Amino acid sequence: MAGRNALLAPAARRLNRRELGAALALTLIAAIDLTSPASFVTRSFAQTPERIVAAGGVITEVLYALGLQDRLVGVDSTSQFPAEALKDKPNIGYVRALSAEGVLSLRPSLVMAITSAGPPDAISLLNEAGVRLARIPDDMSAEGVVTKIEAIGAVAGAAEPARRLAAQTKARFDELATLRTALPAKRRVLFVLSLQNGRIMVGGRNSSADAIIDLAGGINAAAAVEGYKTMTDEAIIAAAPDAILMMRNSGNHDTATEALFALPAFSQTPAAAQRAHIVMDGLYLLGFGPRTPAAARDLMAALYPGAAIPPLKTAAAP
Amino acid sequence: MTLAARPGELAALSSLAAFAAGRRRQAVLAVVGVTLLCLVLAIVATGQGAVQIAPARVAEILMAKLSGQGELLTGRDALVVLNIRLPRVLLAMLIGAALAISGALMQGLFRNPLADPGLVGVSAGAGLAAATTIVLGDRLLAGTGFKLPFAALPVGAFCGGLISTLALYLIATRQGRTSVATMLLAGVALGALAGSLTGLLAFISDDRQLRDLTFWSLGSLGGASWAKLVIVAPIVLPLLLAVPLLARGLNALMLGEAEAYHLGLPVQRIKGLTILLVALAVGASVATAGVIGFVGIVVPHLIRLAIGPDHRLLLPLSALGGATLLVGADIAARLIVAPAELPIGIVTAAVGAPFFLWLLLRRANHVDL
């Protein structure tokens, strides 16, 4: 018995030695390469980038609006408008979980990324690879949208059309501001992101929903909470919204108005009394791109049906 | 101290030895097979990716690097092979080995085939610390003009794993003796506590932080770099080197804690060392690659099925098997949806969970382990 035990021991010892050797080799290889990480940088700053990768849905939207889609060689998974973007272009994945090699495989001459794009490791590898990288701030305000369009156009080598699109967008935001001043008493809007398992998730202050409600001349009824949070039935009754705003096709089926106002949380609200249930396309509503003034205007028209809100006059395309 | 020289221990271990020696041929086959598979997968992983590079060109770049010819080492191909793929393959091997061997050590220590660093709260502790850095880091520094340093998340996760293990150890140790049963129960409780606090952080996080948390909890080797490798290697390699010291002790522990003690084994020291090494290895891997599930459970079980429960072979082979599994899973993660990338935790769990179920069903007509 003991003899058999001894038979096994040399095999195990050999293996351990092999492990040790492999382990040492790994450390050595790692140490060697640390000395020369910057030696691969070959930068080329072309004036007009021919192969653009967009990381951020709003960037894709603006590039399409500027007619630059032929130069777009890759988009991220949030690039859902226009719908053909994700059908026609390779998908580089979710904007906050990009893969450096995946982006490089598209041989981009310019990567345009909103500031929240990441992870930092992938961004720094792209930098190391000498890819021209432009960060676009993703601001959720009228001024933010205008500067965003100008910034995207400037780095894409289409500054002039972008200026026109930005000026138009600004004019439409100004028009919207004028419409806001003429509104009757402001209505309280509750943005409901989801209604799953009886948990009601609403858009609080500093959320994209809060920003669009503000632009449309409403008051966010959920301003007591920060970001997207679940709210209790009682809190919703206390918030007394005049209208419930929801997204169309946000993964679940649309909630029917009758079913919504049958829920205890909503049945006691002023919104239920007026059957004020507004359903809009999520990307249109919360995209914060060139379509935002129109989205805010549509929301305004839905919120104040008695006020006869006119359509925006300024032309849309560049 | 030469444990093998003690006749009492030899007698006690003889049944184990007979069992293992009967599987000697299988063991040799397993060692050769897993080593070959690991090498093949490592070569495939270095050669394949979203960027198409001919195998000859990959070989050329690697040879140029090894022989120090500088002119081939510029350009996109060289960057992809040397700075993206190679560190990634090596990191996958190190983390795979660390996770699998941690699983094997935990299962040996707790004499429980279901034990895993996840079960005793080490992963949850590391996860809580990482969530704290993601959610509260920005908030604490808001307005100070400082940005969260790049290393805050890995360092935080690492400390979290270590602190939770230390707490576990202190709770379970009375008068210098550690009760494994208390430790298992305390681990479950600490894991639940860490999980609830992580949930609280997820609740107060904003949209962006919540998505960071989600992706982090799915794991990814996307952030591999030589710098990270140099941080992980010194933590994982000692674990691999310590394997021979622990294998005999864990074999004896299979007979029971008291029995092992009466065999003259330094039971307390073996337990302490095992726990420390597992905490270090899991902390380091969670810190660099996020949470990667199921490697710690699946790999040791596979190896045990192939070669039996002798830790002298089980531990090193688990390390090798873990490295193989993670390199393979990473190839899948990188290629399935290229040019995008799947979180690797999805791949390992997709393979691991069905396998685990199969294992559970199989146990109905299988004696043990």
Short mmCIF file of C-alpha atoms in Angstrom, two decimals, chain B:
data_model
loop_
_atom_site.label_atom_id
_atom_site.label_comp_id
_atom_site.label_asym_id
_atom_site.label_seq_id
_atom_site.Cartn_x
_atom_site.Cartn_y
_atom_site.Cartn_z
CA MET B 1 9.03 18.27 8.47
CA THR B 2 8.61 15.15 6.35
CA LEU B 3 5.07 14.05 6.90
CA ALA B 4 5.43 10.94 4.75
CA ALA B 5 7.92 9.52 7.19
CA ARG B 6 5.24 9.09 9.86
CA PRO B 7 3.96 5.54 9.76
CA GLY B 8 0.61 6.50 11.27
CA GLU B 9 -0.17 8.91 8.53
CA LEU B 10 0.92 6.50 5.84
CA ALA B 11 -1.39 3.84 7.14
CA ALA B 12 -4.29 6.25 7.33
CA LEU B 13 -3.69 7.52 3.84
CA SER B 14 -3.15 4.10 2.29
CA SER B 15 -6.75 3.68 1.18
CA LEU B 16 -6.59 7.01 -0.56
CA ALA B 17 -3.29 6.07 -2.13
CA ALA B 18 -4.67 2.79 -3.41
CA PHE B 19 -7.58 4.61 -4.90
CA ALA B 20 -5.33 7.14 -6.57
CA ALA B 21 -2.69 4.68 -7.71
CA GLY B 22 -5.39 2.66 -9.45
CA ARG B 23 -6.01 5.72 -11.54
CA ARG B 24 -2.38 6.36 -12.30
CA ARG B 25 -2.73 5.84 -16.04
CA GLN B 26 -5.73 8.15 -16.08
CA ALA B 27 -3.71 10.73 -14.15
CA VAL B 28 -0.86 10.70 -16.63
CA LEU B 29 -3.35 10.96 -19.48
CA ALA B 30 -5.11 13.85 -17.75
CA VAL B 31 -1.89 15.77 -17.15
CA VAL B 32 -0.73 15.34 -20.74
CA GLY B 33 -4.19 16.01 -22.16
CA VAL B 34 -4.93 19.15 -20.17
CA THR B 35 -1.45 20.56 -20.80
CA LEU B 36 -1.80 19.99 -24.55
CA LEU B 37 -5.32 21.43 -24.62
CA CYS B 38 -4.16 24.49 -22.70
CA LEU B 39 -1.26 25.06 -25.10
CA VAL B 40 -3.46 24.61 -28.16
CA LEU B 41 -6.08 27.01 -26.82
CA ALA B 42 -3.42 29.55 -25.88
CA ILE B 43 -2.06 29.43 -29.44
CA VAL B 44 -5.57 29.77 -30.90
CA ALA B 45 -6.33 32.66 -28.54
CA THR B 46 -3.17 34.49 -29.58
CA GLY B 47 -3.87 33.92 -33.27
CA GLN B 48 -7.59 34.65 -33.38
CA GLY B 49 -9.57 37.80 -32.69
CA ALA B 50 -11.69 40.50 -34.22
CA VAL B 51 -8.65 41.78 -36.11
CA GLN B 52 -7.72 39.31 -38.86
CA ILE B 53 -4.01 38.56 -38.71
CA ALA B 54 -2.51 35.63 -40.64
CA PRO B 55 -0.98 32.93 -38.39
CA ALA B 56 2.39 33.43 -40.09
CA ARG B 57 2.29 37.14 -39.28
CA VAL B 58 1.43 36.40 -35.61
CA ALA B 59 4.38 33.99 -35.41
CA GLU B 60 6.60 36.58 -37.09
CA ILE B 61 5.63 39.25 -34.55
CA LEU B 62 6.17 36.91 -31.61
CA MET B 63 9.56 35.79 -32.94
CA ALA B 64 10.58 39.39 -33.57
CA LYS B 65 9.62 40.27 -30.01
CA LEU B 66 11.57 37.35 -28.56
CA SER B 67 14.67 38.03 -30.66
CA GLY B 68 14.48 41.77 -30.09
CA GLN B 69 14.13 42.86 -33.74
CA GLY B 70 12.48 46.23 -33.35
CA GLU B 71 11.30 47.00 -36.89
CA LEU B 72 8.46 44.46 -36.94
CA LEU B 73 7.08 45.65 -33.63
CA THR B 74 5.26 48.75 -34.80
CA GLY B 75 1.87 49.02 -36.41
CA ARG B 76 -1.56 47.76 -35.63
CA ASP B 77 -0.90 44.02 -35.93
CA ALA B 78 1.97 44.12 -33.48
CA LEU B 79 -0.06 46.21 -31.04
CA VAL B 80 -2.99 43.80 -31.22
CA VAL B 81 -0.87 40.69 -30.75
CA LEU B 82 1.58 42.01 -28.16
CA ASN B 83 -0.46 44.52 -26.16
CA ILE B 84 -4.00 43.17 -26.44
CA ARG B 85 -4.02 39.42 -27.09
CA LEU B 86 -0.88 38.18 -25.37
CA PRO B 87 -1.50 39.84 -21.98
CA ARG B 88 -5.10 38.74 -22.27
CA VAL B 89 -4.24 35.08 -22.83
CA LEU B 90 -1.77 35.13 -19.95
CA LEU B 91 -4.24 36.91 -17.66
CA ALA B 92 -6.92 34.36 -18.57
CA MET B 93 -4.51 31.57 -17.62
CA LEU B 94 -3.54 33.16 -14.30
CA ILE B 95 -7.09 34.01 -13.27
CA GLY B 96 -8.47 30.68 -14.45
CA ALA B 97 -5.79 28.86 -12.47
CA ALA B 98 -6.40 31.05 -9.41
CA LEU B 99 -10.18 30.55 -9.45
CA ALA B 100 -10.07 26.80 -10.06
CA ILE B 101 -7.40 26.14 -7.48
CA SER B 102 -9.24 28.32 -4.96
CA GLY B 103 -12.34 26.21 -5.55
CA ALA B 104 -10.36 23.00 -5.11
CA LEU B 105 -8.73 24.30 -1.89
CA MET B 106 -12.07 25.43 -0.45
CA GLN B 107 -13.69 22.11 -1.28
CA GLY B 108 -10.81 20.30 0.38
CA LEU B 109 -10.81 22.53 3.44
CA PHE B 110 -14.56 22.36 4.01
CA ARG B 111 -14.77 18.72 2.90
CA ASN B 112 -17.72 19.96 0.94
CA PRO B 113 -17.89 19.39 -2.81
CA LEU B 114 -20.06 22.49 -3.21
CA ALA B 115 -17.69 24.89 -1.47
CA ASP B 116 -16.44 27.75 -3.59
CA PRO B 117 -15.03 31.19 -2.79
CA GLY B 118 -18.48 32.50 -3.69
CA LEU B 119 -20.07 30.40 -0.95
CA VAL B 120 -18.00 31.71 1.96
CA GLY B 121 -18.46 35.33 0.98
CA VAL B 122 -14.97 36.11 -0.32
CA SER B 123 -16.33 37.08 -3.74
CA ALA B 124 -19.24 38.97 -2.18
CA GLY B 125 -16.82 40.96 0.00
CA ALA B 126 -14.69 41.85 -2.99
CA GLY B 127 -17.86 42.70 -4.90
CA LEU B 128 -19.11 44.99 -2.13
CA ALA B 129 -15.82 46.87 -2.08
CA ALA B 130 -15.89 47.26 -5.85
CA ALA B 131 -19.48 48.50 -5.76
CA THR B 132 -18.49 50.98 -3.06
CA THR B 133 -15.72 52.34 -5.25
CA ILE B 134 -17.99 52.60 -8.29
CA VAL B 135 -20.93 54.24 -6.51
CA LEU B 136 -19.43 56.23 -3.63
CA GLY B 137 -16.01 57.03 -5.12
CA ASP B 138 -17.31 59.67 -7.52
CA ARG B 139 -19.61 61.05 -4.87
CA LEU B 140 -16.92 61.48 -2.20
CA LEU B 141 -14.61 63.20 -4.65
CA ALA B 142 -17.31 65.37 -6.22
CA GLY B 143 -16.29 69.02 -6.05
CA THR B 144 -12.77 68.34 -4.82
CA GLY B 145 -11.42 68.45 -8.38
CA PHE B 146 -9.79 65.05 -7.95
CA LYS B 147 -10.71 62.15 -10.17
CA LEU B 148 -10.91 58.62 -8.89
CA PRO B 149 -7.52 57.02 -9.59
CA PHE B 150 -7.52 54.29 -12.20
CA ALA B 151 -6.39 51.67 -9.67
CA ALA B 152 -9.07 52.44 -7.07
CA LEU B 153 -11.45 49.70 -8.21
CA PRO B 154 -8.97 46.79 -8.30
CA VAL B 155 -7.30 47.85 -5.06
CA GLY B 156 -10.70 48.29 -3.41
CA ALA B 157 -11.94 44.87 -4.56
CA PHE B 158 -8.76 43.24 -3.39
CA CYS B 159 -9.01 44.79 0.08
CA GLY B 160 -12.68 43.82 0.24
CA GLY B 161 -11.88 40.17 -0.40
CA LEU B 162 -9.15 40.22 2.18
CA ILE B 163 -11.21 42.00 4.86
CA SER B 164 -14.18 39.65 4.45
CA THR B 165 -11.88 36.63 4.75
CA LEU B 166 -10.23 38.09 7.82
CA ALA B 167 -13.61 38.76 9.41
CA LEU B 168 -14.64 35.20 8.59
CA TYR B 169 -11.50 33.83 10.17
CA LEU B 170 -11.85 35.93 13.34
CA ILE B 171 -15.49 34.92 13.78
CA ALA B 172 -14.75 31.22 13.36
CA THR B 173 -11.60 31.10 15.50
CA ARG B 174 -11.88 30.57 19.25
CA GLN B 175 -8.78 29.99 21.41
CA GLY B 176 -6.63 29.45 18.35
CA ARG B 177 -8.88 26.79 16.85
CA THR B 178 -10.86 27.38 13.71
CA SER B 179 -14.16 25.59 13.30
CA VAL B 180 -14.75 24.83 9.66
CA ALA B 181 -18.50 24.44 10.19
CA THR B 182 -18.79 27.85 11.89
CA MET B 183 -16.72 29.35 9.11
CA LEU B 184 -19.03 27.92 6.44
CA LEU B 185 -22.12 29.29 8.18
CA ALA B 186 -20.49 32.65 8.96
CA GLY B 187 -19.39 32.82 5.34
CA VAL B 188 -22.94 32.41 4.14
CA ALA B 189 -24.08 35.14 6.56
CA LEU B 190 -21.27 37.54 5.62
CA GLY B 191 -21.96 36.87 1.95
CA ALA B 192 -25.62 37.74 2.46
CA LEU B 193 -24.69 40.91 4.35
CA ALA B 194 -22.26 41.99 1.64
CA GLY B 195 -24.91 41.18 -0.96
CA SER B 196 -27.50 43.33 0.79
CA LEU B 197 -25.10 46.26 1.13
CA THR B 198 -24.22 45.90 -2.55
CA GLY B 199 -27.95 46.01 -3.27
CA LEU B 200 -28.23 49.19 -1.22
CA LEU B 201 -25.43 50.74 -3.26
CA ALA B 202 -27.14 49.65 -6.47
CA PHE B 203 -30.28 51.39 -5.19
CA ILE B 204 -28.59 54.72 -4.56
CA SER B 205 -26.47 54.53 -7.73
CA ASP B 206 -27.30 56.49 -10.85
CA ASP B 207 -28.01 55.00 -14.25
CA ARG B 208 -24.40 55.04 -15.35
CA GLN B 209 -23.04 53.52 -12.14
CA LEU B 210 -25.71 50.83 -12.18
CA ARG B 211 -24.64 49.75 -15.65
CA ASP B 212 -21.00 49.75 -14.56
CA LEU B 213 -21.95 47.53 -11.62
CA THR B 214 -23.86 45.16 -13.86
CA PHE B 215 -21.07 44.75 -16.37
CA TRP B 216 -18.51 44.43 -13.65
CA SER B 217 -20.50 41.64 -12.01
CA LEU B 218 -20.44 39.71 -15.30
CA GLY B 219 -16.66 39.74 -15.54
CA SER B 220 -14.41 40.57 -18.47
CA LEU B 221 -10.82 40.08 -19.46
CA GLY B 222 -11.10 43.09 -21.77
CA GLY B 223 -8.94 45.22 -19.50
CA ALA B 224 -5.92 42.92 -19.73
CA SER B 225 -2.57 44.69 -19.93
CA TRP B 226 1.00 43.92 -19.01
CA ALA B 227 0.69 46.27 -16.06
CA LYS B 228 -2.25 44.28 -14.67
CA LEU B 229 -0.44 41.03 -15.27
CA VAL B 230 2.48 42.25 -13.22
CA ILE B 231 0.07 43.04 -10.36
CA VAL B 232 -1.79 39.70 -10.53
CA ALA B 233 1.14 37.35 -11.13
CA PRO B 234 2.96 37.98 -7.81
CA ILE B 235 -0.31 37.25 -5.98
CA VAL B 236 -1.36 34.13 -7.89
CA LEU B 237 2.06 32.52 -8.39
CA PRO B 238 2.72 31.99 -4.65
CA LEU B 239 -0.57 30.12 -4.53
CA LEU B 240 0.65 27.76 -7.25
CA LEU B 241 3.99 27.37 -5.48
CA ALA B 242 2.29 26.59 -2.15
CA VAL B 243 0.29 23.73 -3.62
CA PRO B 244 2.77 21.00 -2.64
CA LEU B 245 2.68 22.26 0.96
CA LEU B 246 -1.10 22.05 1.16
CA ALA B 247 -1.90 18.90 -0.81
CA ARG B 248 -0.94 16.36 1.86
CA GLY B 249 -2.62 18.34 4.59
CA LEU B 250 -5.88 18.52 2.65
CA ASN B 251 -5.69 14.79 1.89
CA ALA B 252 -5.46 14.14 5.62
CA LEU B 253 -8.28 16.59 6.36
CA MET B 254 -10.55 14.46 4.19
CA LEU B 255 -10.48 11.93 7.03
CA GLY B 256 -11.77 14.59 9.42
CA GLU B 257 -10.26 17.47 11.32
CA ALA B 258 -9.62 15.59 14.57
CA GLU B 259 -8.17 12.61 12.72
CA ALA B 260 -5.81 14.87 10.78
CA TYR B 261 -4.76 16.54 14.04
CA HIS B 262 -4.04 13.20 15.65
CA LEU B 263 -1.94 12.27 12.63
CA GLY B 264 0.32 15.08 13.77
CA LEU B 265 -0.57 17.51 11.02
CA PRO B 266 -0.41 21.24 11.75
CA VAL B 267 -4.15 21.49 11.04
CA GLN B 268 -4.45 25.08 12.21
CA ARG B 269 -1.56 26.22 10.03
CA ILE B 270 -2.92 24.41 6.98
CA LYS B 271 -6.33 26.01 7.44
CA GLY B 272 -4.85 29.48 7.91
CA LEU B 273 -2.56 29.23 4.91
CA THR B 274 -5.34 27.87 2.69
CA ILE B 275 -7.70 30.68 3.64
CA LEU B 276 -5.06 33.37 3.18
CA LEU B 277 -4.07 32.10 -0.25
CA VAL B 278 -7.66 31.76 -1.42
CA ALA B 279 -8.45 35.31 -0.25
CA LEU B 280 -5.41 36.68 -2.07
CA ALA B 281 -6.11 34.78 -5.29
CA VAL B 282 -9.83 35.54 -5.40
CA GLY B 283 -9.30 39.18 -4.42
CA ALA B 284 -6.74 39.60 -7.17
CA SER B 285 -8.89 37.96 -9.83
CA VAL B 286 -12.09 39.75 -8.87
CA ALA B 287 -10.14 43.00 -8.83
CA THR B 288 -8.75 42.59 -12.35
CA ALA B 289 -11.52 40.76 -14.19
CA GLY B 290 -14.70 41.24 -12.17
CA VAL B 291 -16.78 38.31 -11.00
CA ILE B 292 -16.28 35.17 -13.11
CA GLY B 293 -18.53 32.40 -11.85
CA PHE B 294 -18.47 28.61 -11.94
CA VAL B 295 -14.76 28.08 -12.76
CA GLY B 296 -14.07 27.28 -9.10
CA ILE B 297 -16.81 24.65 -8.97
CA VAL B 298 -16.70 23.09 -12.42
CA VAL B 299 -12.98 22.54 -12.88
CA PRO B 300 -12.11 20.70 -9.63
CA HIS B 301 -15.13 18.43 -10.16
CA LEU B 302 -14.08 17.56 -13.69
CA ILE B 303 -10.56 16.79 -12.54
CA ARG B 304 -11.86 14.68 -9.63
CA LEU B 305 -14.00 12.66 -11.99
CA ALA B 306 -10.98 12.01 -14.17
CA ILE B 307 -8.22 11.27 -11.66
CA GLY B 308 -9.79 10.94 -8.23
CA PRO B 309 -9.65 13.03 -5.08
CA ASP B 310 -5.89 13.00 -4.31
CA HIS B 311 -5.02 16.66 -3.76
CA ARG B 312 -1.42 16.18 -4.83
CA LEU B 313 -2.70 15.80 -8.38
CA LEU B 314 -6.05 17.50 -8.00
CA LEU B 315 -4.64 20.91 -7.06
CA PRO B 316 -2.08 21.37 -9.85
CA LEU B 317 -4.41 19.81 -12.42
CA SER B 318 -7.23 22.11 -11.31
CA ALA B 319 -4.94 25.08 -11.85
CA LEU B 320 -4.08 23.83 -15.32
CA GLY B 321 -7.72 23.01 -16.06
CA GLY B 322 -8.91 26.42 -14.86
CA ALA B 323 -6.37 28.13 -17.09
CA THR B 324 -7.58 26.02 -20.02
CA LEU B 325 -11.27 26.67 -19.37
CA LEU B 326 -10.86 30.43 -19.05
CA VAL B 327 -8.66 30.76 -22.16
CA GLY B 328 -11.28 28.75 -24.07
CA ALA B 329 -14.18 30.78 -22.66
CA ASP B 330 -12.38 34.00 -23.53
CA ILE B 331 -11.93 32.88 -27.14
CA ALA B 332 -15.70 32.35 -27.28
CA ALA B 333 -16.38 35.68 -25.55
CA ARG B 334 -14.23 37.53 -28.07
CA LEU B 335 -15.37 35.80 -31.24
CA ILE B 336 -19.11 35.05 -30.88
CA VAL B 337 -20.31 38.65 -31.28
CA ALA B 338 -17.16 40.28 -32.78
CA PRO B 339 -16.41 43.15 -33.11
CA ALA B 340 -18.29 43.43 -29.80
CA GLU B 341 -17.45 41.24 -26.83
CA LEU B 342 -19.50 39.10 -24.44
CA PRO B 343 -18.80 39.41 -20.72
CA ILE B 344 -16.84 36.25 -19.93
CA GLY B 345 -18.95 35.50 -16.85
CA ILE B 346 -21.85 34.83 -19.20
CA VAL B 347 -19.80 32.24 -21.10
CA THR B 348 -18.46 30.43 -18.02
CA ALA B 349 -21.91 30.36 -16.40
CA ALA B 350 -23.53 29.17 -19.62
CA VAL B 351 -21.10 26.24 -19.65
CA GLY B 352 -20.91 25.85 -15.88
CA ALA B 353 -24.55 25.84 -14.83
CA PRO B 354 -25.74 22.97 -17.08
CA PHE B 355 -22.64 21.00 -16.16
CA PHE B 356 -23.32 21.60 -12.49
CA LEU B 357 -26.90 20.40 -12.85
CA TRP B 358 -25.71 17.30 -14.65
CA LEU B 359 -23.29 16.72 -11.78
CA LEU B 360 -26.06 17.01 -9.21
CA LEU B 361 -28.29 14.58 -11.08
CA ARG B 362 -25.40 12.19 -11.46
CA ARG B 363 -24.68 12.23 -7.73
CA ALA B 364 -27.93 10.35 -7.15
CA ASN B 365 -26.30 7.11 -8.31
CA HIS B 366 -22.69 8.02 -7.61
CA VAL B 367 -21.15 7.44 -4.18
CA ASP B 368 -19.38 10.73 -3.50
CA LEU B 369 -17.29 13.38 -5.23
#
